Coordinates of C-alpha atoms and ligand atoms in Angstrom, one line a residue:
M152 CA -56.5 153.4 73.3
D153 CA -55.5 151.3 70.3
N154 CA -54.4 152.5 66.9
I155 CA -53.9 156.1 67.8
M156 CA -53.6 158.0 64.5
G157 CA -52.8 154.7 62.7
K158 CA -49.7 154.0 64.8
P159 CA -49.2 150.4 65.9
V160 CA -49.6 149.9 69.7
L161 CA -47.6 147.2 71.5
W162 CA -48.7 145.7 74.8
H163 CA -45.7 144.2 76.5
F164 CA -43.8 143.1 79.6
A165 CA -40.6 145.0 80.4
I166 CA -38.7 141.9 81.6
S167 CA -39.7 139.5 78.8
H168 CA -37.2 138.4 76.1
F169 CA -40.1 137.5 73.7
N170 CA -41.3 141.1 74.1
E171 CA -37.8 142.5 73.7
K172 CA -37.7 141.0 70.2
V173 CA -40.7 143.0 69.1
R174 CA -39.6 146.2 70.9
W175 CA -36.2 145.9 69.2
A176 CA -37.8 145.4 65.7
L177 CA -40.0 148.4 66.2
D178 CA -37.2 150.6 67.4
Y179 CA -34.6 149.3 64.8
K180 CA -37.0 149.9 61.9
Q181 CA -37.8 153.4 63.3
I182 CA -41.6 152.7 63.2
E183 CA -43.7 155.4 64.9
H184 CA -45.6 153.4 67.6
K185 CA -46.8 153.4 71.1
K186 CA -45.7 151.0 73.8
Q187 CA -48.0 150.2 76.7
L188 CA -46.5 148.1 79.6
R189 CA -48.8 145.5 81.1
F190 CA -48.6 144.5 84.8
L191 CA -50.7 142.5 87.2
G192 CA -54.0 143.0 85.5
Y193 CA -52.7 141.7 82.2
P194 CA -54.7 138.4 82.1
I195 CA -58.0 140.3 82.1
L196 CA -57.0 143.0 79.7
N197 CA -55.3 140.6 77.3
Y198 CA -58.3 138.2 77.4
L199 CA -60.9 141.0 76.8
K200 CA -59.0 142.3 73.8
T201 CA -57.5 139.1 72.3
K202 CA -59.1 136.0 73.9
Q203 CA -55.7 134.8 75.1
L204 CA -53.2 135.9 77.7
S205 CA -49.7 136.1 76.2
T206 CA -47.8 139.2 75.3
P207 CA -46.4 140.6 73.0
I208 CA -49.6 141.8 71.3
L209 CA -49.4 144.3 68.4
F210 CA -52.6 146.3 67.7
H211 CA -52.7 147.9 64.3
N212 CA -55.4 148.9 61.8
K213 CA -58.3 147.5 63.9
T214 CA -56.7 144.1 64.2
H215 CA -54.1 142.5 66.5
I216 CA -51.2 140.2 65.9
L217 CA -49.8 137.7 68.4
N218 CA -46.4 135.9 68.6
S219 CA -43.2 137.8 68.4
S220 CA -42.1 136.3 65.1
D221 CA -45.5 136.8 63.4
I222 CA -45.4 140.4 64.6
I223 CA -41.9 140.9 63.1
C224 CA -43.1 139.3 59.9
Y225 CA -46.1 141.7 59.8
L226 CA -43.8 144.7 60.5
E227 CA -41.5 143.6 57.6
K228 CA -44.4 143.5 55.2
T229 CA -46.0 146.7 56.4
Y230 CA -42.9 148.8 57.0
P231 CA -40.2 147.7 54.5
Q232 CA -37.6 150.2 55.7
K233 CA -34.5 148.9 57.4
P234 CA -35.3 145.3 56.5
L235 CA -34.6 142.5 59.1
Y236 CA -35.2 139.7 56.6
P237 CA -32.3 139.1 54.2
T238 CA -33.2 139.8 50.6
D239 CA -31.4 136.7 49.3
R240 CA -33.9 133.8 49.4
A241 CA -31.5 131.2 50.8
Q242 CA -30.3 133.5 53.5
R243 CA -33.9 134.5 54.4
E244 CA -34.8 130.8 54.7
K245 CA -31.7 130.2 56.9
A246 CA -32.5 133.2 59.1
L247 CA -36.1 132.1 59.6
E248 CA -35.0 128.5 60.4
L249 CA -32.7 129.9 63.1
V250 CA -35.5 132.1 64.4
E251 CA -37.8 129.1 64.6
Y252 CA -35.1 127.2 66.5
F253 CA -34.5 130.0 69.0
D254 CA -38.3 130.5 69.5
T255 CA -39.0 126.9 70.3
E256 CA -35.8 125.6 71.8
L257 CA -34.2 128.6 73.5
G258 CA -37.0 131.0 74.5
P259 CA -39.1 128.8 76.8
S260 CA -36.0 127.0 78.2
S261 CA -34.1 130.2 79.0
R262 CA -37.2 131.5 80.8
A263 CA -37.6 128.3 82.8
F264 CA -33.9 128.3 83.7
L265 CA -33.7 131.9 84.6
I266 CA -37.1 132.4 86.4
G267 CA -37.0 129.0 88.0
S268 CA -33.6 129.8 89.4
L269 CA -34.7 133.2 90.5
F270 CA -37.6 131.8 92.5
N271 CA -35.1 129.5 94.1
T272 CA -32.7 132.3 94.9
S273 CA -34.9 134.8 96.8
K274 CA -38.2 136.5 96.9
E275 CA -36.5 139.9 96.8
A276 CA -34.5 139.1 93.6
T277 CA -37.6 137.6 91.9
I278 CA -39.8 140.6 92.7
G279 CA -37.0 142.9 91.6
A280 CA -36.8 141.2 88.2
F281 CA -40.6 141.0 87.6
G282 CA -41.1 144.4 89.1
M283 CA -39.2 146.2 86.3
C284 CA -41.1 149.5 85.7
A285 CA -44.0 148.3 87.9
P286 CA -45.8 150.7 90.2
K287 CA -44.8 150.2 93.9
Y288 CA -48.2 149.1 95.0
Q289 CA -48.1 146.2 92.5
K290 CA -44.7 145.0 93.8
K291 CA -46.2 145.1 97.3
M292 CA -49.2 143.0 96.1
V293 CA -46.9 140.4 94.6
S294 CA -44.8 140.4 97.8
A295 CA -48.0 139.7 99.9
L296 CA -49.2 137.0 97.5
F297 CA -45.8 135.6 96.6
P298 CA -46.6 131.9 97.0
L299 CA -49.7 132.3 94.8
F300 CA -47.8 134.3 92.2
K301 CA -45.2 131.5 92.1
V302 CA -47.8 128.8 91.6
Y303 CA -49.6 130.8 88.9
Y304 CA -46.3 131.6 87.0
H305 CA -45.2 128.0 87.0
Y306 CA -48.6 126.9 85.9
R307 CA -48.9 129.5 83.1
H308 CA -45.4 128.6 81.7
Q309 CA -45.7 124.9 82.3
F310 CA -42.5 124.2 84.3
N311 CA -41.6 123.2 87.8
A312 CA -38.6 123.2 90.1
N313 CA -37.5 119.8 88.7
D314 CA -37.3 121.2 85.2
I315 CA -34.5 123.7 85.9
G316 CA -31.6 121.2 85.2
E317 CA -33.2 120.2 81.8
A318 CA -33.8 123.9 81.0
E319 CA -30.2 124.7 81.7
A320 CA -29.1 121.8 79.4
N321 CA -31.3 123.2 76.7
V322 CA -29.8 126.6 77.1
Q323 CA -26.3 125.1 76.9
R324 CA -27.3 123.3 73.7
A325 CA -28.7 126.5 72.2
I326 CA -25.4 128.3 73.0
D327 CA -23.5 125.5 71.3
R328 CA -25.7 125.7 68.2
F329 CA -25.5 129.5 68.2
E330 CA -21.7 129.5 68.4
M331 CA -21.5 126.8 65.7
E332 CA -23.7 128.8 63.4
L333 CA -21.8 132.0 64.1
G334 CA -18.4 130.5 63.5
D335 CA -15.9 133.3 63.2
K336 CA -18.4 135.6 61.5
D337 CA -20.0 138.7 62.9
F338 CA -23.6 137.8 61.9
L339 CA -25.5 134.5 61.9
V340 CA -26.6 134.8 58.3
G341 CA -24.7 136.7 55.5
D342 CA -22.8 139.8 56.3
Q343 CA -25.6 142.0 57.7
F344 CA -27.6 142.3 60.9
S345 CA -30.8 140.3 60.5
V346 CA -33.8 138.9 62.4
A347 CA -31.7 135.9 63.3
D348 CA -29.2 138.1 65.2
L349 CA -31.9 140.2 66.8
T350 CA -33.7 137.1 68.0
A351 CA -30.6 135.4 69.4
A352 CA -29.4 138.6 71.1
A353 CA -32.8 139.4 72.6
F354 CA -33.2 135.8 74.0
F355 CA -29.7 135.9 75.5
Y356 CA -30.0 139.5 76.9
P357 CA -30.4 138.4 80.6
M358 CA -26.9 136.8 80.4
V359 CA -25.4 140.2 79.6
Q360 CA -28.0 142.7 81.0
P361 CA -26.7 145.3 78.4
E362 CA -26.8 149.0 79.2
Q363 CA -28.8 149.5 76.0
Y364 CA -31.7 147.5 77.3
P365 CA -34.6 150.0 77.4
Y366 CA -35.5 149.5 81.1
P367 CA -33.5 149.7 84.3
F368 CA -32.4 146.5 86.0
D369 CA -33.1 146.1 89.7
P370 CA -29.7 145.8 91.5
V371 CA -30.7 142.8 93.6
A372 CA -32.2 141.0 90.7
Q373 CA -29.2 142.0 88.5
K374 CA -26.7 140.4 90.9
A375 CA -28.8 137.2 91.3
I376 CA -29.1 136.9 87.5
E377 CA -25.3 137.4 87.0
K378 CA -24.8 134.5 89.5
I379 CA -27.3 132.3 87.7
F380 CA -25.5 132.7 84.4
E381 CA -22.0 132.5 85.8
P382 CA -21.4 129.0 84.2
F383 CA -21.7 130.7 80.8
E384 CA -19.6 133.8 81.4
S385 CA -16.6 132.8 79.4
R386 CA -18.6 131.8 76.3
R387 CA -18.0 133.8 73.1
L388 CA -21.7 134.5 72.9
I389 CA -21.5 137.0 75.8
K390 CA -19.1 139.3 73.9
W391 CA -21.2 139.0 70.8
V392 CA -24.5 139.9 72.5
R393 CA -22.8 142.9 74.1
G394 CA -21.5 144.0 70.7
I395 CA -24.8 143.5 68.9
Y396 CA -26.7 145.5 71.6
Q397 CA -24.1 148.3 71.3
M398 CA -24.3 148.5 67.6
Y399 CA -28.0 147.8 66.8
R400 CA -30.2 148.4 69.8
V401 CA -31.4 151.9 69.0
S402 CA -34.3 153.2 71.1
Ligands
GSH23 N1 -44.7 132.3 71.3 C1 -44.9 133.6 72.0 C2 -44.5 133.5 73.4 C3 -44.8 134.7 74.2 C4 -44.7 134.5 75.7 O1 -44.3 133.4 76.1 N2 -45.0 135.5 76.5 C5 -44.9 135.5 77.9 C6 -43.8 136.4 78.4 S1 -42.2 135.8 78.1 C7 -46.2 135.9 78.5 O2 -46.9 136.7 78.0 N3 -46.6 135.3 79.6 C8 -47.7 135.5 80.4 C9 -48.8 134.5 80.2 O3 -48.8 133.8 79.2 O4 -49.7 134.5 81.0 C10 -44.2 134.7 71.2 O5 -43.3 134.4 70.4 O6 -44.5 135.9 71.4

């Protein structure tokens, strides 16, 4: 049920980096809320409630908000404690510019690179990754209908096996931009943790699979993901994401 006692309710996927942004914002700002994981039946439930299919979806005060960055903006306005937006105007604009860059250039490409590569690796690793927190019978259903699931996933997220190389190059470019923006600082903007750091760290989480991530990683998927991101293992980014998760990913 939505809006229990005025608390926001988040519908989300455990594996998703767009969803991780919103979970992190809710947890970091210590907002009392309820999280509801969505599994195989998500298209129907999401469509019935919101006339579209994507998560994250935040329900609050008889309305809903879509898109991770719009949800975070709503949370900033509604729950001003522990702000994620810098108070300085120029810094706020810079943080939001970086968020926009990561949302458009990194989020979809890192998904296409990771998930496309997982599909190419093995069925077991792919189901292990998607099955995070899912009931066993649903994993069995995906296993039985795997070819259909693969076609549906590629169609919904508009990429195919030929796009993996381009997606990897986009991820590489986003890492270059990230490291250029970070320079030798601890934070992307100013001298405090902000929405820009949260967004970058959430989008890059699969490269690190940090222990503070709120859900357990499947061991087969974990190994496969480590292999997929091997080309990036010596980048400064990896250490930074690990450190940001350790310091700021409170549950
Ligand atoms: N622009 C959206 C992207 C959200 C998105 O791509 N969600 C994916 C999970 S990573 C999803 O719900 N996919 C299932 C679908 O669209 O059918 C945001 O920032 O929230």
